[in-house]
mmCIF file of C-alpha atoms in Angstrom:
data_model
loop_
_atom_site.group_PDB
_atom_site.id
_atom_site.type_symbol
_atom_site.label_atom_id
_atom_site.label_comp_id
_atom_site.label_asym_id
_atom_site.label_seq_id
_atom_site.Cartn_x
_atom_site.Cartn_y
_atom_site.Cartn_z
ATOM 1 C CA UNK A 1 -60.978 218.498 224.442
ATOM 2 C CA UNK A 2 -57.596 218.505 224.859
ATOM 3 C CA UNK A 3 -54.940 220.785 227.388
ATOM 4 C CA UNK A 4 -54.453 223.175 224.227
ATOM 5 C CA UNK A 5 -58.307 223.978 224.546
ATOM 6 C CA UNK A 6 -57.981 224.844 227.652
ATOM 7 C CA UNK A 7 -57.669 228.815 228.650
ATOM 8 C CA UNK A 8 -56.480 229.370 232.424
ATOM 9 C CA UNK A 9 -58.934 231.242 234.454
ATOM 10 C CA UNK A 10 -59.481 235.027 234.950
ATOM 11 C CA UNK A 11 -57.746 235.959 232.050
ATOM 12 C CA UNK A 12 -60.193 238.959 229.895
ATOM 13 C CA UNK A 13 -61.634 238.480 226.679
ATOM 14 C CA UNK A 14 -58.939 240.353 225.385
ATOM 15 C CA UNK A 15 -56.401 237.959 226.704
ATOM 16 C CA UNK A 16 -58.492 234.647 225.847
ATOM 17 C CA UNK A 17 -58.302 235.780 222.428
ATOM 18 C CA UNK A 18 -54.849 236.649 222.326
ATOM 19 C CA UNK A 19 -54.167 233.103 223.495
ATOM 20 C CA UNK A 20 -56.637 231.589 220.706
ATOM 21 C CA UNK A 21 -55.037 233.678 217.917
ATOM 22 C CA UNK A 22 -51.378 232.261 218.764
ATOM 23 C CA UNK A 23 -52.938 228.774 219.186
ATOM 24 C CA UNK A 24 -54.525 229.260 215.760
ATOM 25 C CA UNK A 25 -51.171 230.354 214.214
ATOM 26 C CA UNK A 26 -49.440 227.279 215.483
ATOM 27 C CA UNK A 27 -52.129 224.682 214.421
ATOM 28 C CA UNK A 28 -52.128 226.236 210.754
ATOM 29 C CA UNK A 29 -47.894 226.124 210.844
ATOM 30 C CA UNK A 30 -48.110 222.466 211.578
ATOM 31 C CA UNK A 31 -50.957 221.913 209.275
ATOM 32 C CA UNK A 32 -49.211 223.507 206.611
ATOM 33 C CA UNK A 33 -46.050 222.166 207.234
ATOM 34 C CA UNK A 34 -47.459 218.493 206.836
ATOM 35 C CA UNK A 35 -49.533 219.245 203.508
ATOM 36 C CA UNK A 36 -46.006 220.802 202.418
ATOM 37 C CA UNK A 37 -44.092 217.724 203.125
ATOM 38 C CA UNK A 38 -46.753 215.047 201.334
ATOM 39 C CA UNK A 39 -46.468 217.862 198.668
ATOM 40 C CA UNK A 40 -42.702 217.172 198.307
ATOM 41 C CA UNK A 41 -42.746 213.607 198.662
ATOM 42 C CA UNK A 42 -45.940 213.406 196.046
ATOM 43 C CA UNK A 43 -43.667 215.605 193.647
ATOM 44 C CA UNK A 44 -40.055 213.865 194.045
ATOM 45 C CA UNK A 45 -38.322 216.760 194.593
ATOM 46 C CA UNK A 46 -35.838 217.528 197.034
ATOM 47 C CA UNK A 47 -37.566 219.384 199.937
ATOM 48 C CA UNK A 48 -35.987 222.499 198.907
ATOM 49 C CA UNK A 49 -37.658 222.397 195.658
ATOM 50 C CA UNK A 50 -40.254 221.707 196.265
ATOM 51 C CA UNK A 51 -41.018 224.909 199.356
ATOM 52 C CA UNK A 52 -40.495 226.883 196.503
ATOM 53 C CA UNK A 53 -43.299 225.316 194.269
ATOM 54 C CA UNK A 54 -45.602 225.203 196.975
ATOM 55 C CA UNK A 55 -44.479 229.280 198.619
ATOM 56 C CA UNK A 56 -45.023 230.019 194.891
ATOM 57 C CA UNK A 57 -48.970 229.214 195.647
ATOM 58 C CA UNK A 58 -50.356 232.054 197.443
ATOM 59 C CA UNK A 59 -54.002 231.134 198.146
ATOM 60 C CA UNK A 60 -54.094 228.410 200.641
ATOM 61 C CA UNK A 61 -57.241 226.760 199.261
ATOM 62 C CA UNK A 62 -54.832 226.593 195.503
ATOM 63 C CA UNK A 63 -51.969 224.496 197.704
ATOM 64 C CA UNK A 64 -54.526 222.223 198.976
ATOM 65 C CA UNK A 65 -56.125 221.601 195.365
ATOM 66 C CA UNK A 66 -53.216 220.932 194.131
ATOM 67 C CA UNK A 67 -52.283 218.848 196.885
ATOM 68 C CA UNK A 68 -55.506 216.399 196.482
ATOM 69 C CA UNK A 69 -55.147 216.351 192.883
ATOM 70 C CA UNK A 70 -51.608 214.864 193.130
ATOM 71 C CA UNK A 71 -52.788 212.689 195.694
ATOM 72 C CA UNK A 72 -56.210 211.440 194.072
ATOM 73 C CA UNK A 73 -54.178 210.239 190.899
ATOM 74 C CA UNK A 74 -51.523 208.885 192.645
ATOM 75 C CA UNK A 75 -51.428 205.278 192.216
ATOM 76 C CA UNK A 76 -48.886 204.154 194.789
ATOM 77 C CA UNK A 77 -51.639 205.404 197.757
ATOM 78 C CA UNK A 78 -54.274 203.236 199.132
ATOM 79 C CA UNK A 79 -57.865 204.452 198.927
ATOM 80 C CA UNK A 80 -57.890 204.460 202.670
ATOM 81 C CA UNK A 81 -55.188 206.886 202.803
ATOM 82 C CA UNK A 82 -56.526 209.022 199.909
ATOM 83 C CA UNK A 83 -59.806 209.067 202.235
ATOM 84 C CA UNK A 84 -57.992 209.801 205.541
ATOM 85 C CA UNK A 85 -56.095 212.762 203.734
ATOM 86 C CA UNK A 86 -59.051 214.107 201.602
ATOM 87 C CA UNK A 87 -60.570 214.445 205.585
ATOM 88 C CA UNK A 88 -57.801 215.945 207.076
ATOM 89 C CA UNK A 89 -57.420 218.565 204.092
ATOM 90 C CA UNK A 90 -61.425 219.278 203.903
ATOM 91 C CA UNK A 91 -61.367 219.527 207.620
ATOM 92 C CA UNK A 92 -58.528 222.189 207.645
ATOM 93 C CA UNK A 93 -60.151 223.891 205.116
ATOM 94 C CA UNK A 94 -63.196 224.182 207.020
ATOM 95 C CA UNK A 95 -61.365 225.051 210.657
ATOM 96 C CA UNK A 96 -59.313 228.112 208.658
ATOM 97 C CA UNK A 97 -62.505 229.444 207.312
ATOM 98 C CA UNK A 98 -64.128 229.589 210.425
ATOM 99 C CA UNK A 99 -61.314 231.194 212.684
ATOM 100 C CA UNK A 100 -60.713 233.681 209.723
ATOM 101 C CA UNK A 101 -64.408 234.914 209.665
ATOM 102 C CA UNK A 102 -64.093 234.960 213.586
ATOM 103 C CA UNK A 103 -61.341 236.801 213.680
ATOM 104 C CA UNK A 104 -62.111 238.989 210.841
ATOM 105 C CA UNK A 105 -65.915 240.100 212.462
ATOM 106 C CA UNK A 106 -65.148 239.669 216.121
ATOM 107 C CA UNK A 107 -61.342 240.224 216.950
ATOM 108 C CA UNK A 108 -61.041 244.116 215.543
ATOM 109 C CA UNK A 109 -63.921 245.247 218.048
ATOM 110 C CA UNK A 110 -62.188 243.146 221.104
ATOM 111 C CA UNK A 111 -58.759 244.788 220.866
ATOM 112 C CA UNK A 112 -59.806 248.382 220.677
#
């Protein structure tokens, strides 16, 4: 657990969840913006480039395919790396799954 985990005391459920939705927003902007820049760097484009390729995407789950294929047949990577990322994207797949079907069953009924 970590200070970001953390939600201060008395706050409602409506507040708790506030707080969790902007921490959830954050997290996937960083996420994102790390899977963007190996997606650059994987494609040789200048970074301008290649936000457009990747903005071009829409589904999230298409960026990240496309991301691990690059990555997989990418020769210049070492296995442990390809492991280590092929983690990291799996497990982001898995954490934006699970907030979206919280948010998606749970958050409409809090904030009415």
């Amino acid at each position: 657990m970590t200070v970001y985990d953390e939600i201060p005391d008395g706050l409602d459920l409506r507040e708790q969840t506030l707080i969790r939705i902007g921490r959830f927003i954050a997290d996937w902007a960083n996420c994102e913006s790390s899977f963007s820049w190996i997606f650059s760097k994987l494609i040789g484009r200048a970074n301008g480039n290649a936000d457009i390729v990747w903005l071009a995407i829409i589904s999230l789950e298409a960026r990240l395919d496309l991301l691990w294929a690059l990555v997989k047949f990418e020769t210049a990577i070492a296995p442990e790396t390809k492991d280590e990322l092929k983690g990291c994207i799996d497990g982001f797949e898995r954490s934006v799954a699970c907030e979206i079907t919280f948010a998606t069953r749970s958050i409409p009924r809090m904030l009415t």
